[in-house]
Every structure is written in structure tokens, then in C-alpha cells.
CSV table of C-alpha atoms in Angstrom, one decimal:
chain,number,residue,atom,x,y,z
C,1,UNK,CA,0.0,0.0,0.0
C,2,UNK,CA,2.9,2.3,-0.5
C,3,UNK,CA,4.6,3.9,-3.5
C,4,UNK,CA,8.2,5.0,-3.5
C,5,UNK,CA,9.0,7.9,-6.0
C,6,UNK,CA,12.5,7.4,-7.5
C,7,UNK,CA,13.9,5.5,-4.5
C,8,UNK,CA,13.6,4.9,-0.8
C,9,UNK,CA,15.0,7.3,1.8
C,10,UNK,CA,17.8,5.3,3.3
C,11,UNK,CA,18.7,3.5,0.1
C,12,UNK,CA,19.2,6.9,-1.5
C,13,UNK,CA,21.2,8.3,1.4
C,14,UNK,CA,23.5,5.3,1.4
C,15,UNK,CA,24.1,5.7,-2.4
C,16,UNK,CA,24.8,9.4,-2.0
C,17,UNK,CA,26.9,9.2,1.2
C,18,UNK,CA,29.0,6.4,0.0
C,19,UNK,CA,30.1,7.9,-3.3
C,20,UNK,CA,33.9,8.0,-2.9
C,21,UNK,CA,35.2,8.0,-6.5
C,22,UNK,CA,36.2,11.6,-7.0
C,23,UNK,CA,33.6,12.2,-4.4
C,24,UNK,CA,35.3,15.0,-2.5
C,25,UNK,CA,36.2,16.8,-5.7
C,26,UNK,CA,32.6,16.4,-6.9
C,27,UNK,CA,31.1,17.9,-3.8
C,28,UNK,CA,33.7,20.6,-3.7
C,29,UNK,CA,32.9,21.6,-7.3
C,30,UNK,CA,29.1,21.5,-6.5
C,31,UNK,CA,29.1,23.6,-3.4
C,32,UNK,CA,32.5,24.1,-1.8
C,33,UNK,CA,32.1,27.9,-2.0
C,34,UNK,CA,28.3,28.3,-1.7
C,35,UNK,CA,27.3,31.0,0.7
C,36,UNK,CA,26.5,30.2,4.3
C,37,UNK,CA,22.8,30.2,5.3
C,38,UNK,CA,21.8,33.2,7.4
C,39,UNK,CA,18.8,34.0,9.5
C,40,UNK,CA,18.3,37.3,7.8
C,41,UNK,CA,15.8,36.0,5.3
C,42,UNK,CA,17.8,37.6,2.4
C,43,UNK,CA,18.8,35.4,-0.5
C,44,UNK,CA,22.6,34.9,-0.2
C,45,UNK,CA,25.1,35.6,-2.9
C,46,UNK,CA,26.6,32.5,-4.6
C,47,UNK,CA,29.8,31.6,-6.4
C,48,UNK,CA,28.0,32.1,-9.7
C,49,UNK,CA,27.1,35.7,-8.7
C,50,UNK,CA,30.8,36.5,-8.1
C,51,UNK,CA,31.9,34.9,-11.3
C,52,UNK,CA,29.2,36.7,-13.3
C,53,UNK,CA,30.1,40.1,-11.8
C,54,UNK,CA,33.8,39.6,-12.5
C,55,UNK,CA,33.2,38.0,-15.9
C,56,UNK,CA,35.4,35.0,-15.0
C,57,UNK,CA,34.7,31.3,-14.5
C,58,UNK,CA,33.6,29.7,-11.2
C,59,UNK,CA,36.9,27.8,-11.2
C,60,UNK,CA,38.8,31.1,-11.2
C,61,UNK,CA,36.8,32.3,-8.2
C,62,UNK,CA,37.5,29.0,-6.4
C,63,UNK,CA,41.2,29.4,-7.1
C,64,UNK,CA,41.2,32.9,-5.6
C,65,UNK,CA,39.4,31.6,-2.5
C,66,UNK,CA,41.6,28.6,-2.0
C,67,UNK,CA,44.9,30.2,-2.9
C,68,UNK,CA,46.0,26.9,-4.3
C,69,UNK,CA,46.4,28.1,-7.9
C,70,UNK,CA,48.1,31.2,-9.4
C,71,UNK,CA,45.7,33.9,-10.6
C,72,UNK,CA,46.6,37.1,-12.4
C,73,UNK,CA,47.0,39.9,-9.7
C,74,UNK,CA,44.4,42.2,-11.4
C,75,UNK,CA,41.9,39.3,-11.7
C,76,UNK,CA,42.5,38.3,-8.1
C,77,UNK,CA,41.9,41.9,-6.9
C,78,UNK,CA,38.7,42.1,-9.0
C,79,UNK,CA,37.4,38.9,-7.6
C,80,UNK,CA,38.2,39.9,-4.0
C,81,UNK,CA,36.4,43.2,-4.5
C,82,UNK,CA,33.3,41.5,-5.8
C,83,UNK,CA,33.3,39.1,-2.9
C,84,UNK,CA,33.4,42.0,-0.5
C,85,UNK,CA,30.7,44.0,-2.3
C,86,UNK,CA,28.3,41.0,-2.6
C,87,UNK,CA,28.9,39.9,0.9
C,88,UNK,CA,29.8,36.4,-0.3
C,89,UNK,CA,31.0,34.0,2.4
C,90,UNK,CA,32.6,30.6,1.8
C,91,UNK,CA,30.8,27.6,3.2
C,92,UNK,CA,33.1,26.1,5.9
C,93,UNK,CA,31.5,22.7,5.9
C,94,UNK,CA,31.9,22.5,2.1
C,95,UNK,CA,35.6,23.3,2.6
C,96,UNK,CA,35.7,20.3,4.9
C,97,UNK,CA,34.2,18.2,2.1
C,98,UNK,CA,36.9,19.4,-0.2
C,99,UNK,CA,39.5,18.4,2.3
C,100,UNK,CA,38.1,14.9,2.6
C,101,UNK,CA,35.8,15.3,5.7
C,102,UNK,CA,32.1,14.3,5.3
C,103,UNK,CA,29.4,15.2,7.8
C,104,UNK,CA,27.8,12.2,9.6
C,105,UNK,CA,24.6,14.1,10.4
C,106,UNK,CA,21.2,13.4,8.7
C,107,UNK,CA,18.7,15.9,10.1
C,108,UNK,CA,15.0,15.4,10.3
C,109,UNK,CA,12.5,18.3,9.9
C,110,UNK,CA,8.9,17.7,11.1
C,111,UNK,CA,6.6,20.5,12.0
C,112,UNK,CA,5.3,18.5,15.0
C,113,UNK,CA,5.3,15.0,16.5
C,114,UNK,CA,2.1,13.2,17.0
C,115,UNK,CA,0.6,9.7,17.2
C,116,UNK,CA,0.8,9.2,13.5
C,117,UNK,CA,2.5,6.9,11.0
C,118,UNK,CA,4.8,9.8,9.9
C,119,UNK,CA,6.3,9.8,13.4
C,120,UNK,CA,6.8,6.1,13.4
C,121,UNK,CA,8.6,6.5,10.1
C,122,UNK,CA,11.0,9.0,11.7
C,123,UNK,CA,11.7,6.5,14.5
C,124,UNK,CA,12.4,3.7,12.1
C,125,UNK,CA,14.7,5.9,9.9
C,126,UNK,CA,16.6,7.2,12.9
C,127,UNK,CA,17.2,3.7,14.1
C,128,UNK,CA,18.5,2.6,10.7
C,129,UNK,CA,20.7,5.6,10.3
C,130,UNK,CA,22.2,5.0,13.8
C,131,UNK,CA,23.2,1.5,12.7
C,132,UNK,CA,25.0,3.0,9.7
C,133,UNK,CA,27.0,5.4,12.0
C,134,UNK,CA,25.0,8.6,11.4
C,135,UNK,CA,23.6,11.0,14.0
C,136,UNK,CA,19.9,11.8,13.2
C,137,UNK,CA,18.7,14.8,15.2
C,138,UNK,CA,15.0,15.8,14.9
C,139,UNK,CA,13.9,19.4,14.5
C,140,UNK,CA,10.3,19.9,15.5
C,141,UNK,CA,8.4,22.9,16.7
C,142,UNK,CA,5.7,21.2,18.8
C,143,UNK,CA,1.9,21.4,18.9
C,144,UNK,CA,1.0,25.0,19.6
C,145,UNK,CA,1.8,27.5,16.9
C,146,UNK,CA,3.2,24.9,14.6
C,147,UNK,CA,1.2,26.2,11.6
C,148,UNK,CA,2.7,29.7,11.8
C,149,UNK,CA,5.4,30.7,9.4
C,150,UNK,CA,7.2,32.7,12.1
C,151,UNK,CA,7.7,29.5,14.0
C,152,UNK,CA,8.4,27.1,11.1
C,153,UNK,CA,11.0,29.2,9.3
C,154,UNK,CA,13.4,29.9,12.2
C,155,UNK,CA,13.3,26.2,13.0
C,156,UNK,CA,14.3,25.3,9.5
C,157,UNK,CA,17.0,27.9,9.5
C,158,UNK,CA,18.4,26.5,12.7
C,159,UNK,CA,18.6,23.1,11.1
C,160,UNK,CA,20.3,24.3,8.0
C,161,UNK,CA,22.8,26.3,10.0
C,162,UNK,CA,24.0,23.1,11.5
C,163,UNK,CA,25.1,22.0,8.0
C,164,UNK,CA,23.8,18.4,8.0
C,165,UNK,CA,25.0,16.1,5.2
C,166,UNK,CA,21.4,15.4,4.4
C,167,UNK,CA,17.9,16.5,5.4
C,168,UNK,CA,14.8,14.4,5.5
C,169,UNK,CA,11.6,16.6,5.6
C,170,UNK,CA,8.2,15.5,6.7
C,171,UNK,CA,6.0,17.6,4.4
C,172,UNK,CA,2.9,17.5,6.6
C,173,UNK,CA,2.0,21.0,7.5
C,174,UNK,CA,5.1,22.6,6.0
C,175,UNK,CA,4.4,26.1,4.8
C,176,UNK,CA,5.1,26.8,1.1
C,177,UNK,CA,7.5,29.6,2.0
C,178,UNK,CA,10.0,27.0,3.3
C,179,UNK,CA,10.4,25.3,-0.1
C,180,UNK,CA,12.7,28.0,-1.4
C,181,UNK,CA,15.1,27.4,1.5
C,182,UNK,CA,15.0,23.6,1.0
C,183,UNK,CA,15.6,24.1,-2.7
C,184,UNK,CA,18.6,26.3,-1.9
C,185,UNK,CA,20.0,23.7,0.4
C,186,UNK,CA,19.6,21.0,-2.3
C,187,UNK,CA,21.0,23.2,-5.1
C,188,UNK,CA,24.0,23.9,-2.9
C,189,UNK,CA,24.9,20.2,-2.8
C,190,UNK,CA,22.9,19.0,0.2
C,191,UNK,CA,21.0,15.7,0.0
C,192,UNK,CA,17.3,16.3,0.4
C,193,UNK,CA,14.5,13.7,0.7
C,194,UNK,CA,10.9,14.6,1.4
C,195,UNK,CA,8.1,12.3,2.5
C,196,UNK,CA,4.4,12.5,3.4
C,197,UNK,CA,1.0,11.0,2.9
C,198,UNK,CA,0.2,12.4,-0.6
C,199,UNK,CA,2.0,15.7,-0.5
C,200,UNK,CA,4.6,16.4,-3.2
C,201,UNK,CA,7.2,19.1,-2.7
C,202,UNK,CA,7.9,21.4,-5.7
C,203,UNK,CA,11.5,20.4,-5.6
C,204,UNK,CA,13.6,18.1,-7.8
C,205,UNK,CA,14.5,15.7,-5.1
C,206,UNK,CA,13.7,12.1,-4.1
C,207,UNK,CA,10.3,11.8,-2.5
C,208,UNK,CA,8.6,9.0,-0.7
C,209,UNK,CA,4.8,9.2,-0.6
C,210,UNK,CA,1.9,7.0,0.7
C,211,UNK,CA,-0.5,5.7,-1.9
C,212,UNK,CA,-3.5,7.1,0.1
C,213,UNK,CA,-6.0,6.3,-2.7
C,214,UNK,CA,-5.1,2.6,-2.8
C,215,UNK,CA,-5.2,2.4,1.0
C,216,UNK,CA,-8.8,3.7,1.2
C,217,UNK,CA,-9.7,1.5,-1.8
C,218,UNK,CA,-8.6,-1.7,-0.1
C,219,UNK,CA,-10.3,-0.7,3.2
C,220,UNK,CA,-13.6,0.0,1.4
C,221,UNK,CA,-13.3,-3.1,-0.8
C,222,UNK,CA,-12.8,-5.3,2.2
C,223,UNK,CA,-16.0,-3.9,3.8
C,224,UNK,CA,-18.0,-4.3,0.6
C,225,UNK,CA,-16.8,-7.9,0.2
C,226,UNK,CA,-18.1,-8.5,3.7
C,227,UNK,CA,-21.5,-7.7,2.4
C,228,UNK,CA,-21.9,-4.0,3.5
C,229,UNK,CA,-23.6,-1.7,1.0
C,230,UNK,CA,-23.6,1.5,3.1
C,231,UNK,CA,-20.2,2.9,4.0
C,232,UNK,CA,-19.1,6.0,5.9
C,233,UNK,CA,-15.5,7.3,6.2
C,234,UNK,CA,-13.3,9.6,8.2
C,235,UNK,CA,-9.8,11.0,7.5
C,236,UNK,CA,-8.0,12.6,10.4
C,237,UNK,CA,-5.7,14.4,7.9
C,238,UNK,CA,-8.5,16.4,6.2
C,239,UNK,CA,-10.9,19.1,7.3
C,240,UNK,CA,-13.3,18.0,4.6
C,241,UNK,CA,-13.2,14.4,3.4
C,242,UNK,CA,-12.2,14.3,-0.3
C,243,UNK,CA,-9.2,14.1,-2.6
C,244,UNK,CA,-7.4,10.8,-3.1
C,245,UNK,CA,-9.1,9.2,-0.1
C,246,UNK,CA,-12.5,9.8,-1.6
C,247,UNK,CA,-11.3,8.6,-5.0
C,248,UNK,CA,-10.3,5.2,-3.4
C,249,UNK,CA,-13.6,4.7,-1.7
C,250,UNK,CA,-15.6,5.7,-4.8
C,251,UNK,CA,-13.6,3.3,-6.9
C,252,UNK,CA,-14.4,0.4,-4.6
C,253,UNK,CA,-18.1,1.5,-4.4
C,254,UNK,CA,-18.5,1.6,-8.1
C,255,UNK,CA,-17.1,-1.9,-8.4
C,256,UNK,CA,-19.5,-3.2,-5.7
C,257,UNK,CA,-22.7,-1.1,-6.4
C,258,UNK,CA,-22.5,0.2,-2.9
C,259,UNK,CA,-23.9,3.5,-1.4
C,260,UNK,CA,-21.6,6.3,-0.2
C,261,UNK,CA,-23.4,9.5,0.8
C,262,UNK,CA,-21.9,12.9,1.4
C,263,UNK,CA,-23.4,13.0,4.9
C,264,UNK,CA,-21.5,9.9,5.8
C,265,UNK,CA,-18.1,11.4,5.0
C,266,UNK,CA,-16.3,13.2,7.7
C,267,UNK,CA,-13.2,15.3,8.2
C,268,UNK,CA,-11.4,16.4,11.4
C,269,UNK,CA,-11.8,19.7,13.2
C,270,UNK,CA,-8.1,20.2,13.6
C,271,UNK,CA,-8.6,21.1,17.3
C,272,UNK,CA,-8.3,17.8,19.1
C,273,UNK,CA,-6.0,14.8,19.4
C,274,UNK,CA,-6.7,11.8,17.3
C,275,UNK,CA,-8.6,9.8,20.0
C,276,UNK,CA,-10.7,12.9,20.7
C,277,UNK,CA,-11.5,13.3,17.0
C,278,UNK,CA,-12.6,9.7,17.1
C,279,UNK,CA,-15.0,10.4,20.0
C,280,UNK,CA,-16.4,13.4,18.2
C,281,UNK,CA,-16.8,11.4,15.0
C,282,UNK,CA,-18.8,8.8,17.0
C,283,UNK,CA,-21.1,11.6,18.3
C,284,UNK,CA,-21.7,12.8,14.8
C,285,UNK,CA,-22.3,9.2,13.6
C,286,UNK,CA,-24.8,8.5,16.4
C,287,UNK,CA,-26.7,11.7,15.5
C,288,UNK,CA,-27.4,10.5,11.9
C,289,UNK,CA,-31.0,9.5,11.2
C,290,UNK,CA,-29.8,6.9,8.8
C,291,UNK,CA,-26.5,5.3,9.6
C,292,UNK,CA,-24.0,3.4,7.4
C,293,UNK,CA,-23.3,-0.2,8.5
C,294,UNK,CA,-19.6,0.2,8.2
C,295,UNK,CA,-17.0,2.9,8.8
C,296,UNK,CA,-13.5,3.3,7.2
C,297,UNK,CA,-11.5,5.5,9.6
C,298,UNK,CA,-8.0,6.9,9.3
C,299,UNK,CA,-6.2,6.5,11.6
C,300,UNK,CA,-6.2,3.7,14.2
C,301,UNK,CA,-6.2,6.0,17.2
C,302,UNK,CA,-9.3,7.8,15.9
C,303,UNK,CA,-10.8,4.5,15.1
C,304,UNK,CA,-10.3,3.1,18.7
C,305,UNK,CA,-11.8,6.3,20.1
C,306,UNK,CA,-14.8,6.0,17.8
C,307,UNK,CA,-15.4,2.3,18.8
C,308,UNK,CA,-15.2,3.1,22.5
C,309,UNK,CA,-17.7,5.9,22.2
C,310,UNK,CA,-20.3,4.0,20.2
C,311,UNK,CA,-19.9,0.9,22.4
C,312,UNK,CA,-21.2,3.0,25.4
C,313,UNK,CA,-24.5,3.4,23.6
C,314,UNK,CA,-25.0,-0.4,23.2
C,315,UNK,CA,-23.8,-0.8,19.6
C,316,UNK,CA,-21.6,-3.8,19.2
C,317,UNK,CA,-18.6,-4.2,16.9
C,318,UNK,CA,-18.6,-6.0,14.5
C,319,UNK,CA,-22.2,-7.3,15.1
C,320,UNK,CA,-23.9,-4.0,14.7
C,321,UNK,CA,-21.2,-2.0,13.0
C,322,UNK,CA,-18.0,-2.8,11.2
C,323,UNK,CA,-14.9,-0.6,11.4
C,324,UNK,CA,-11.6,-0.7,9.5
C,325,UNK,CA,-8.7,1.6,10.6
C,326,UNK,CA,-5.5,2.8,8.9
C,327,UNK,CA,-1.8,2.6,9.7
C,328,UNK,CA,-1.6,-0.7,11.7
C,329,UNK,CA,-0.5,1.3,14.8
C,330,UNK,CA,0.3,-0.4,18.1
C,331,UNK,CA,-3.1,0.5,19.5
C,332,UNK,CA,-5.0,-1.4,16.8
C,333,UNK,CA,-5.3,-4.7,18.8
C,334,UNK,CA,-5.8,-3.0,22.1
C,335,UNK,CA,-9.3,-1.6,21.7
C,336,UNK,CA,-12.6,-3.1,22.8
C,337,UNK,CA,-12.2,-5.6,20.0
C,338,UNK,CA,-9.1,-6.0,17.8
C,339,UNK,CA,-9.2,-3.5,15.0
C,340,UNK,CA,-8.9,-4.5,11.3
C,341,UNK,CA,-6.5,-2.0,9.8
C,342,UNK,CA,-4.6,-1.1,6.7
C,343,UNK,CA,-0.8,-1.7,6.9
C,344,UNK,CA,1.4,0.8,5.0
C,345,UNK,CA,4.7,-1.1,5.4
C,346,UNK,CA,6.6,1.6,7.3
C,347,UNK,CA,9.8,-0.4,7.6
C,348,UNK,CA,10.0,-1.0,3.8
C,349,UNK,CA,9.2,2.7,3.1
C,350,UNK,CA,12.0,3.8,5.5
C,351,UNK,CA,14.4,1.4,3.9
């Protein structure tokens, strides 16, 4: 139930980090003299800028900076003057690369940490990176204020200022304004991998995404094969149920001749934790005059909250109502009854 775009996260990192043939020269040429990131918000000057102003090649600028090759005195003075005027600064970490030192840090950026599959992905990837000898710090703002650009951007700048060898970015909730900074990091030679449910970053980097549509399709098809013909659904990741999740359910419904009504499709409020969203969902379900006989609920924490709440009213699962969750979280077998759930193969995705 998962799709990997281009390649997996750790597989890609191992390929990039283990390139040794002319590796140091390659990385030095790519970003040995790129500008250091600052927290001013201004777009920094680059090696290309200096070369363009002086009408010389990037190689000439690099020779002036390194002092390892002879450069005509007048050219050298012109380059140094341009460097001063443009405020260009050499990247010290890139110099380390040029000298044969490679950072052993792979930094994670996630707006917040919650009881979701994305968080479990981080844990699995951190563990795998640790076995490979890399440190894997996590940069996360937290729950309150996480959707504000004034909180997200300084956090990302702090991460980039640490000059990690690679960045793995959880796209959930990331503001569009951050993409320029991630692209600048990638263009400067950094390794960037993005992942999320169905978000795609507008950056030419490797990305790992969930096949959300297929996951909801399989969950709905399972319930239809059990004989249900009236299905409701909830997605904790959406305010209004729709998109790929809806596409998956409607595809299964069309194959089975089942009934899926708009009033049976629910999104979250964005104000509560997953279990609380499940309880609120149950209250909405119980208030329906005509109720579906089955519910497809993402994620498992919300599904367990839902089951506990409807159970209090005398409804029995699966006798009176069938429920399928998503993510195969640790809580799935711990509810009032074991929860049938969709497994997204987190270990394989991380690998």
C-alpha cells in the first residue's frame, strides 16, 4: 500500500553518502564555496554571482578563494572586491568536504510530533541511520503555533545552519515559504529527501509518498466484500473528506454497487488529538438519522476512540457496525475488539 518515488529514503542516502570515487572533488565543485545560510531571510550571494560580476569562471573564483592556484593579480583583486561588495561567504562545511571530511549528520525536519504513521517513520529511519553510523537529530516545533510561518522558518534555518550532510523533511503542515530554503540547500549540494501522505514538494529531489487512494480503496473493498452496502468514512488528515481518499472509496463503491453518501463522509476539526477526534466522530455518527453499517477510519487512534464511544450506547462491533482503521498502529489490537487496519509497510518505506 505504499509507493516510492524514485527511490527509498535510506537507500538513496547510502548511495549518495558512499560515493567515494572523486567524491570530494565532486562535492567541492558543487558547493565548496556556496554561501552560508543566514537567518536574515535575504537570498545569499553565490559563487555564480561572483563569477558573473567579474566575468570569470567559477573555477577562477575558487582558485582565488583557495589560494592553491596562481591567478593574475588584477583578476584576483577584481574577484576579492566583488566578494566584499556582494557579501559572499565561503561555506566552511563545504571546505571540509573538499578536504576529505564528510558530515555524519542526517537531520529530520517535522513541524510537529504526534501519534501518526509519519512519526513512526522517523523513529524507524533514525534507528536505521544509527546502525549506519550517522547521527539523526530531529527538529520539531511542537503542537502549539506549529502552523505559523514565524515559527516554522526559524526552526528550518536553525537546522540548515547546523550544515547536515542530508535533510529528511516530513511535508505534513510545512508552509510553502519553506520550499525556497530547502531548494537552496539542495541546489547547494545537500541531499534532500521529502516524504508525506500524498504531498509532493515542488523540488527536484527524491520523495517517498503514501498511496492514500489505494489504501482507502482496499479498506472500502474489504468492507464491501463482507456484504456491506452503506459505507461512511473519516480522514484525520483532512478538514473536509475528499481528494485521493474519496477517489479510493468511490472506486471500490463503483465496483460493488455500494452506497456512499456525502453526509457519511467526515473530516477532522483540527482542534483535538486523534482519539478525541474519534470520539467526536462517534457523536456525529450517532446523531445520523440513517447510519451506514460500516466505517472506514484513518487513523487507528481515531478508530479506537470511535469504537469506545459507540460501544457505550449499546452498539456492538462487529455485530452492529464494522470498522476498518488505517496505519496498523500499536493501539490497533488494544481496543474493545481487535481492529482490522490497513498496513502501509513503514519499515519498507523507510528502507
